[in-house]
PDB file of C-alpha atoms in Angstrom:
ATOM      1  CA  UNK M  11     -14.867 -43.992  17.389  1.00 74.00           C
ATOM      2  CA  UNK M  12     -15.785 -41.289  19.450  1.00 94.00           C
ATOM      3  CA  UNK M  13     -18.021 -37.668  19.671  1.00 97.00           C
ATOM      4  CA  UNK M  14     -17.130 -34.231  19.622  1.00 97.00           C
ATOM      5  CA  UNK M  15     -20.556 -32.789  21.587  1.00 98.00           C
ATOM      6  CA  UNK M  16     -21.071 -29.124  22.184  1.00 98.00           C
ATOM      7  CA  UNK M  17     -23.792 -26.635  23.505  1.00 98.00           C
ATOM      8  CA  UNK M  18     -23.875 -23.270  22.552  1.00 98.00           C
ATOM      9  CA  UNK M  19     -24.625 -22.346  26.195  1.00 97.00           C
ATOM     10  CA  UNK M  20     -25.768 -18.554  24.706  1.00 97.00           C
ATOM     11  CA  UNK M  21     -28.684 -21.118  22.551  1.00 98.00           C
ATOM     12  CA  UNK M  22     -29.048 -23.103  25.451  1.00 98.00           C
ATOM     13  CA  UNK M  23     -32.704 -22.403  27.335  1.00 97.00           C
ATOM     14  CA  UNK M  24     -32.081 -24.606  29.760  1.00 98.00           C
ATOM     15  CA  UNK M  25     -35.329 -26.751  29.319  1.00 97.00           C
ATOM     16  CA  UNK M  26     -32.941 -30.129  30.408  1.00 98.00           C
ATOM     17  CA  UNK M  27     -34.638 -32.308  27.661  1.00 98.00           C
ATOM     18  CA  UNK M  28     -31.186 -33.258  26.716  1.00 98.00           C
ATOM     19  CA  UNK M  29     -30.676 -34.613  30.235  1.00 98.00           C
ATOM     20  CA  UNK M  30     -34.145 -36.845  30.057  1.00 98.00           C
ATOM     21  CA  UNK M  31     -33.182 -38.215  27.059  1.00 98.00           C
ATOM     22  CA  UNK M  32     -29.524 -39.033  26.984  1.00 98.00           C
ATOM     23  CA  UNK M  33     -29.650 -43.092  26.906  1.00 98.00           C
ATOM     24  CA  UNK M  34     -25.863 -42.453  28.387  1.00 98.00           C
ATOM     25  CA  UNK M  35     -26.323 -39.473  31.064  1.00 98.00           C
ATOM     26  CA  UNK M  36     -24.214 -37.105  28.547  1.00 98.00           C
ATOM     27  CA  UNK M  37     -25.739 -33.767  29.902  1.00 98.00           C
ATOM     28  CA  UNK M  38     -26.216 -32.286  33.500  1.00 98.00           C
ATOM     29  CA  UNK M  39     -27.965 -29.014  33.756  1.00 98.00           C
ATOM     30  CA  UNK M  40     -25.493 -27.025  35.557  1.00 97.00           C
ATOM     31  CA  UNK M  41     -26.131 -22.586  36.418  1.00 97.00           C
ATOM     32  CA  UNK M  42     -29.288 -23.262  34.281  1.00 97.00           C
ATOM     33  CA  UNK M  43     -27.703 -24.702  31.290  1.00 98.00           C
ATOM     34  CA  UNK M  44     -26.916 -27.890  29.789  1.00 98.00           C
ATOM     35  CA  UNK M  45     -23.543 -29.176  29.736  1.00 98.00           C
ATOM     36  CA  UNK M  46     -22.150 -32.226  28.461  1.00 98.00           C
ATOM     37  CA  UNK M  47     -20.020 -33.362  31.667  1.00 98.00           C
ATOM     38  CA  UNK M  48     -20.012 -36.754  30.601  1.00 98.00           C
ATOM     39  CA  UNK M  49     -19.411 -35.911  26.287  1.00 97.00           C
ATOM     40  CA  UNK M  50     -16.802 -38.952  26.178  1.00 96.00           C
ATOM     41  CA  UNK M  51     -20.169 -41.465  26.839  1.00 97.00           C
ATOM     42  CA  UNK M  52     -21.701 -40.196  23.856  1.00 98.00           C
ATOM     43  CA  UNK M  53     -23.206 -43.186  21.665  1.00 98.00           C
ATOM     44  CA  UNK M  54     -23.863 -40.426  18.525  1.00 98.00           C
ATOM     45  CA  UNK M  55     -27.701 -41.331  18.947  1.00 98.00           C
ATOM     46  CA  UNK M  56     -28.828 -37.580  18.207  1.00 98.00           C
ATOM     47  CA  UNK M  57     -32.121 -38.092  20.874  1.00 98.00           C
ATOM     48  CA  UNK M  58     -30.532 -34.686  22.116  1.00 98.00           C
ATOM     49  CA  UNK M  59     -30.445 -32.775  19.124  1.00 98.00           C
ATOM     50  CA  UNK M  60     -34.367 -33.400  17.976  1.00 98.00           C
ATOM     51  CA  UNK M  61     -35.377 -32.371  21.408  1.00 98.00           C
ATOM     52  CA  UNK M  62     -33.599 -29.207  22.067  1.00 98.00           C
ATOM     53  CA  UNK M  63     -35.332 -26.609  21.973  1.00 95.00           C
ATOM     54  CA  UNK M  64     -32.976 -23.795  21.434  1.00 95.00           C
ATOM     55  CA  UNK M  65     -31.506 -25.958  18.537  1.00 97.00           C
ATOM     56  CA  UNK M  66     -27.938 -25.086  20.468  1.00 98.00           C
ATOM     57  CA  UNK M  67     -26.558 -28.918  20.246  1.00 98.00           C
ATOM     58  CA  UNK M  68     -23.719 -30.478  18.155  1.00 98.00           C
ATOM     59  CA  UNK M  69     -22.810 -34.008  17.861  1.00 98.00           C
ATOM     60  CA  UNK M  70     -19.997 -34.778  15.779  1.00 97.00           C
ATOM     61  CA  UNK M  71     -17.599 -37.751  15.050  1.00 96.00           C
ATOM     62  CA  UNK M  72     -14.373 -38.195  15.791  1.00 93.00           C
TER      63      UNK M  72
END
């Protein structure tokens, strides 16, 4: 089972609390905005979504 996880990169702040907090390194900040480079290492934990800020985060299964 895997994760569908998107940013809504016009949400997006770019405060990179989703980067300090992904367990698995799912998110690099990249032009001031988070992106999920590494989406296929999600674990569907959620730490990203209750601390983003611009509430621009979606994790969904498979």
């Amino acid at each position: 089972m895997g994760y569908n996880v998107t940013v809504d990169v016009d949400k997006c702040v770019g405060c990179g609390e989703c980067v300090d907090i992904c367990p698995v390194g799912v998110y690099e900040m990249k032009d001031g905005k988070s992106d999920p480079v590494n989406a296929d290492e999600c674990v569907g934990c959620e730490s990203c979504i209750e601390v983003c800020e611009g509430h621009c985060i979606t994790v969904e299964e498979q």
